[in-house]
């Protein structure tokens, strides 16, 4: 494990009203202690998970549009506002890693087509544009992810079928078992969240706090849905009186 603590530099904040401090969970952030090799960020849409993950990527000097340190390309509006207001504590400090943003992965693939001269060695031997969405994600996880590194992943499940999400968990496991790879993953996937020995950090209810798997909406809503699908749908879709 490398990244141990994320601290908000409260004294530097000029306005609490503007983004990103208008986000309730971010406005109350003091510090987050990272204790496991795998940490998940969960929470309702718009609670600030990507904002914080992007700020961490910014402080790691990864391209905030997605990529590692050496991936320089521009995507509209990929500046991190929060990056200037957080401090990361490392033990030890590393610089190797990758920031995966599902929404701008296409731009990353285009950038790679332009600069790669290794026959896409770290990406499964083929342009990411010539692989399906899920195949390209898995190629990245299987071939590019290795060694001492920190991986910041924003909704990696976006391209993955349920079975491939399980494959991905096995990849995470194989990479972290020696203890020299760290993951911070924002996710909505009840499958990914089920990874044992991970911490789950919730951004719900206007605060950032550690929660148990079974208490997440992702677990509860999915479980209820699968066990009571017909009743659930009947309730949800019934005409208003
Ligand atoms: N560049 C920006 N400028 C202003 N507001 C922003 C900006 N980026 C995000 N926001 C707002 O900040 C809030 C948090 O956004 P963020 O993308 O961090 O949420 P999230 O938890 O990742 O949500 P999701 O689960 O939908 O991905 C949202 O209300 C969003 O509209
Ligand atoms: Mg997000």
Coordinates of C-alpha atoms and ligand atoms in Angstrom, one line a residue:
X1 CA 0.0 0.0 0.0
X2 CA 1.2 3.5 -0.8
X3 CA -1.4 6.2 -0.4
X4 CA -2.3 6.3 3.3
X5 CA -4.2 9.6 3.8
X6 CA -6.1 12.2 1.8
X7 CA -6.5 15.5 3.6
X8 CA -8.6 18.6 2.7
X9 CA -6.6 21.8 3.1
X10 CA -9.5 23.7 4.6
X11 CA -7.6 27.0 5.2
X12 CA -7.0 27.4 1.4
X13 CA -10.7 27.4 0.5
X14 CA -12.0 30.7 -0.7
X15 CA -15.7 30.0 -1.2
X16 CA -17.9 27.2 0.2
X17 CA -20.7 28.0 -2.3
X18 CA -18.9 27.1 -5.5
X19 CA -18.1 23.7 -7.0
X20 CA -16.5 21.5 -5.6
X21 CA -17.2 22.7 -2.1
X22 CA -20.9 23.0 -3.0
X23 CA -21.0 19.2 -2.9
X24 CA -22.1 18.2 0.7
X25 CA -19.7 15.3 1.2
X26 CA -16.7 17.3 -0.1
X27 CA -17.6 20.3 2.0
X28 CA -17.5 18.2 5.1
X29 CA -14.4 16.2 4.2
X30 CA -11.6 16.4 6.7
X31 CA -9.3 13.5 6.0
X32 CA -9.7 9.9 4.8
X33 CA -7.4 7.2 6.1
X34 CA -6.8 4.5 3.6
X35 CA -6.2 1.2 5.3
X36 CA -6.7 -1.5 2.6
X37 CA -5.1 -2.2 -0.7
X38 CA -8.5 -2.0 -2.3
X39 CA -10.8 0.9 -1.4
X40 CA -14.2 1.5 -3.0
X41 CA -16.0 4.9 -3.3
X42 CA -19.8 4.4 -3.3
X43 CA -22.7 6.8 -3.2
X44 CA -25.7 8.1 -5.1
X45 CA -25.1 9.9 -8.5
X46 CA -23.7 13.3 -8.0
X47 CA -22.3 12.8 -4.5
X48 CA -18.7 13.7 -5.4
X49 CA -16.9 10.3 -6.0
X50 CA -15.5 11.3 -9.4
X51 CA -14.6 14.8 -8.2
X52 CA -12.4 13.3 -5.4
X53 CA -11.0 10.5 -7.6
X54 CA -10.0 13.1 -10.2
X55 CA -8.4 15.3 -7.6
X56 CA -6.3 12.3 -6.4
X57 CA -5.3 11.6 -10.0
X58 CA -4.3 15.2 -10.4
X59 CA -2.1 15.1 -7.3
X60 CA -0.5 11.8 -8.7
X61 CA 0.3 13.8 -11.8
X62 CA -1.8 11.4 -13.9
X63 CA -3.6 12.9 -16.8
X64 CA -7.0 13.9 -15.3
X65 CA -8.7 12.9 -18.6
X66 CA -7.4 9.4 -18.0
X67 CA -4.1 7.7 -18.3
X68 CA -0.7 7.6 -16.5
X69 CA 2.0 10.2 -16.1
X70 CA 3.3 10.0 -19.6
X71 CA -0.1 10.3 -21.3
X72 CA -0.4 13.9 -22.4
X73 CA -3.5 14.7 -24.4
X74 CA -6.3 17.2 -23.8
X75 CA -10.0 16.6 -23.3
X76 CA -12.4 19.5 -22.8
X77 CA -13.1 20.3 -19.1
X78 CA -10.7 17.8 -17.6
X79 CA -9.1 20.2 -15.1
X80 CA -9.4 19.2 -11.4
X81 CA -10.8 22.0 -9.3
X82 CA -10.3 20.0 -6.1
X83 CA -6.8 19.0 -6.8
X84 CA -5.3 22.2 -5.4
X85 CA -7.1 21.7 -2.1
X86 CA -6.0 18.3 -1.1
X87 CA -2.8 16.8 0.3
X88 CA -1.9 13.2 -0.2
X89 CA 0.3 11.3 2.4
X90 CA 2.3 8.4 1.0
X91 CA 4.4 5.6 2.5
X92 CA 6.3 5.1 0.3
X93 CA 5.7 7.6 -2.5
X94 CA 5.2 6.1 -5.9
X95 CA 4.5 7.6 -9.3
X96 CA 3.5 4.6 -11.4
X97 CA -0.1 4.0 -12.1
X98 CA -3.2 4.8 -14.1
X99 CA -6.4 6.8 -13.9
X100 CA -9.3 5.1 -15.7
X101 CA -12.2 7.3 -16.6
X102 CA -14.9 5.3 -18.5
X103 CA -16.3 8.4 -20.0
X104 CA -13.1 9.5 -21.8
X105 CA -11.6 6.1 -22.5
X106 CA -12.3 6.7 -26.2
X107 CA -10.0 9.7 -26.2
X108 CA -7.3 7.8 -24.4
X109 CA -7.6 5.0 -27.1
X110 CA -7.2 7.7 -29.8
X111 CA -4.2 9.2 -28.0
X112 CA -2.6 5.7 -27.8
X113 CA -3.1 5.1 -31.6
X114 CA -1.2 8.3 -32.2
X115 CA 1.8 7.6 -29.9
X116 CA 2.2 3.9 -29.5
X117 CA 5.2 2.4 -31.2
X118 CA 5.3 -1.0 -29.4
X119 CA 2.6 -2.8 -31.2
X120 CA 0.2 -2.0 -28.3
X121 CA 2.3 -4.3 -26.1
X122 CA 0.7 -3.1 -22.9
X123 CA -2.8 -3.3 -24.4
X124 CA -3.1 -6.9 -25.7
X125 CA -1.3 -6.3 -29.0
X126 CA -4.1 -4.4 -30.8
X127 CA -5.4 -0.9 -30.9
X128 CA -7.9 -0.3 -28.2
X129 CA -10.2 1.0 -30.9
X130 CA -10.2 -2.4 -32.6
X131 CA -11.3 -4.1 -29.4
X132 CA -14.8 -4.1 -28.0
X133 CA -15.5 -1.8 -25.0
X134 CA -15.2 -4.6 -22.5
X135 CA -12.3 -6.3 -24.3
X136 CA -10.3 -3.0 -24.3
X137 CA -10.9 -2.5 -20.5
X138 CA -9.8 -6.1 -19.8
X139 CA -6.7 -5.7 -22.0
X140 CA -5.7 -2.6 -20.0
X141 CA -6.2 -4.5 -16.7
X142 CA -4.4 -7.6 -17.9
X143 CA -1.5 -6.1 -19.7
X144 CA -0.9 -2.6 -18.6
X145 CA -1.6 -3.0 -14.9
X146 CA 1.4 -4.6 -13.1
X147 CA 4.0 -4.0 -10.4
X148 CA 4.3 -1.3 -7.9
X149 CA 1.5 1.1 -8.8
X150 CA -1.7 2.9 -7.8
X151 CA -4.7 2.5 -9.9
X152 CA -7.6 5.0 -9.7
X153 CA -10.6 3.6 -11.5
X154 CA -13.9 5.4 -12.1
X155 CA -16.7 2.9 -12.8
X156 CA -14.6 0.2 -14.4
X157 CA -17.7 -2.0 -14.5
X158 CA -19.2 0.3 -17.2
X159 CA -17.9 -2.0 -20.0
X160 CA -17.9 -5.3 -18.2
X161 CA -20.5 -8.1 -18.2
X162 CA -21.2 -9.7 -14.8
X163 CA -18.8 -12.6 -15.6
X164 CA -16.1 -10.2 -16.7
X165 CA -16.6 -8.2 -13.5
X166 CA -15.7 -11.4 -11.7
X167 CA -12.6 -11.9 -14.0
X168 CA -11.7 -8.3 -13.1
X169 CA -11.9 -9.1 -9.3
X170 CA -9.6 -12.0 -9.8
X171 CA -7.1 -9.6 -11.6
X172 CA -7.4 -7.2 -8.7
X173 CA -6.8 -10.1 -6.3
X174 CA -3.7 -11.3 -8.2
X175 CA -2.2 -7.8 -8.3
X176 CA -2.8 -6.9 -4.7
X177 CA -2.0 -10.2 -3.0
X178 CA 1.7 -9.4 -3.0
X179 CA 0.8 -6.0 -1.4
X180 CA 2.5 -3.8 -4.0
X181 CA -0.5 -2.6 -5.9
X182 CA -3.2 -0.3 -4.6
X183 CA -6.6 0.4 -6.1
X184 CA -9.2 3.1 -5.4
X185 CA -12.3 2.4 -7.3
X186 CA -15.5 4.4 -7.7
X187 CA -18.3 2.0 -8.5
X188 CA -22.0 1.3 -8.6
X189 CA -21.5 -2.5 -9.1
X190 CA -22.8 -4.7 -6.3
X191 CA -20.5 -7.4 -7.7
X192 CA -17.2 -5.4 -7.5
X193 CA -18.2 -4.1 -4.0
X194 CA -18.4 -7.7 -2.9
X195 CA -14.6 -8.1 -3.0
X196 CA -13.5 -9.3 0.4
X197 CA -11.0 -7.4 2.5
X198 CA -11.7 -4.0 0.9
X199 CA -12.9 -0.9 2.6
X200 CA -16.1 0.8 1.3
X201 CA -16.3 4.5 1.7
X202 CA -19.7 6.1 1.2
X203 CA -20.4 9.6 0.0
X204 CA -24.1 9.5 0.9
X205 CA -26.0 11.6 3.4
X206 CA -23.6 14.5 2.9
X207 CA -20.6 12.9 4.5
X208 CA -17.8 10.6 3.8
X209 CA -17.8 7.5 6.0
X210 CA -16.8 3.8 6.0
X211 CA -19.7 1.4 5.5
X212 CA -20.3 -2.3 5.5
X213 CA -21.2 -4.1 2.2
X214 CA -24.6 -5.2 3.4
X215 CA -25.6 -1.7 4.3
X216 CA -25.0 -0.2 0.8
X217 CA -28.0 0.5 -1.4
X218 CA -26.2 -1.4 -4.1
X219 CA -26.4 -4.6 -2.1
X220 CA -29.9 -4.0 -0.7
X221 CA -31.6 -2.8 -3.8
X222 CA -30.1 -5.5 -6.0
X223 CA -30.9 -8.2 -3.5
X224 CA -34.5 -7.0 -3.1
X225 CA -34.9 -6.7 -6.8
X226 CA -33.6 -10.2 -7.6
X227 CA -35.7 -11.8 -4.8
X228 CA -38.9 -9.9 -5.6
X229 CA -38.6 -8.9 -9.2
X230 CA -42.3 -9.2 -10.1
X231 CA -43.7 -7.6 -7.0
X232 CA -41.1 -4.8 -7.2
X233 CA -41.9 -4.1 -10.9
X234 CA -45.7 -4.2 -10.2
X235 CA -45.2 -1.6 -7.4
X236 CA -42.8 0.6 -9.5
X237 CA -44.8 0.7 -12.7
X238 CA -48.4 0.8 -11.3
X239 CA -50.5 3.7 -12.6
X240 CA -51.0 6.6 -10.3
X241 CA -54.5 7.0 -9.0
Ligands
LIG1 N1 -16.7 20.7 -13.5 C1 -17.8 20.9 -12.8 N2 -18.4 22.1 -12.5 C2 -19.4 22.3 -11.7 N3 -20.1 21.2 -11.1 C3 -19.6 20.0 -11.4 C4 -18.5 19.8 -12.2 N4 -18.2 18.4 -12.2 C5 -19.2 17.9 -11.4 N5 -20.0 18.8 -10.9 C6 -21.2 18.6 -10.0 O1 -20.6 18.0 -8.8 C7 -21.5 17.0 -8.3 C8 -20.6 15.7 -8.1 O2 -20.2 15.2 -9.3 P1 -19.4 13.9 -9.5 O3 -19.1 13.7 -10.9 O4 -18.2 14.0 -8.6 O5 -20.4 12.8 -8.9 P2 -20.3 11.3 -8.8 O6 -20.5 10.9 -7.3 O7 -19.1 10.8 -9.5 O8 -21.6 10.8 -9.6 P3 -21.9 9.5 -10.5 O9 -22.2 8.4 -9.7 O10 -23.1 10.0 -11.3 O11 -20.7 9.4 -11.4 C9 -22.6 16.9 -9.3 O12 -23.7 17.5 -8.8 C10 -22.1 17.5 -10.5 O13 -23.2 18.1 -11.2
LIG2 MG1 -18.8 9.7 -11.2

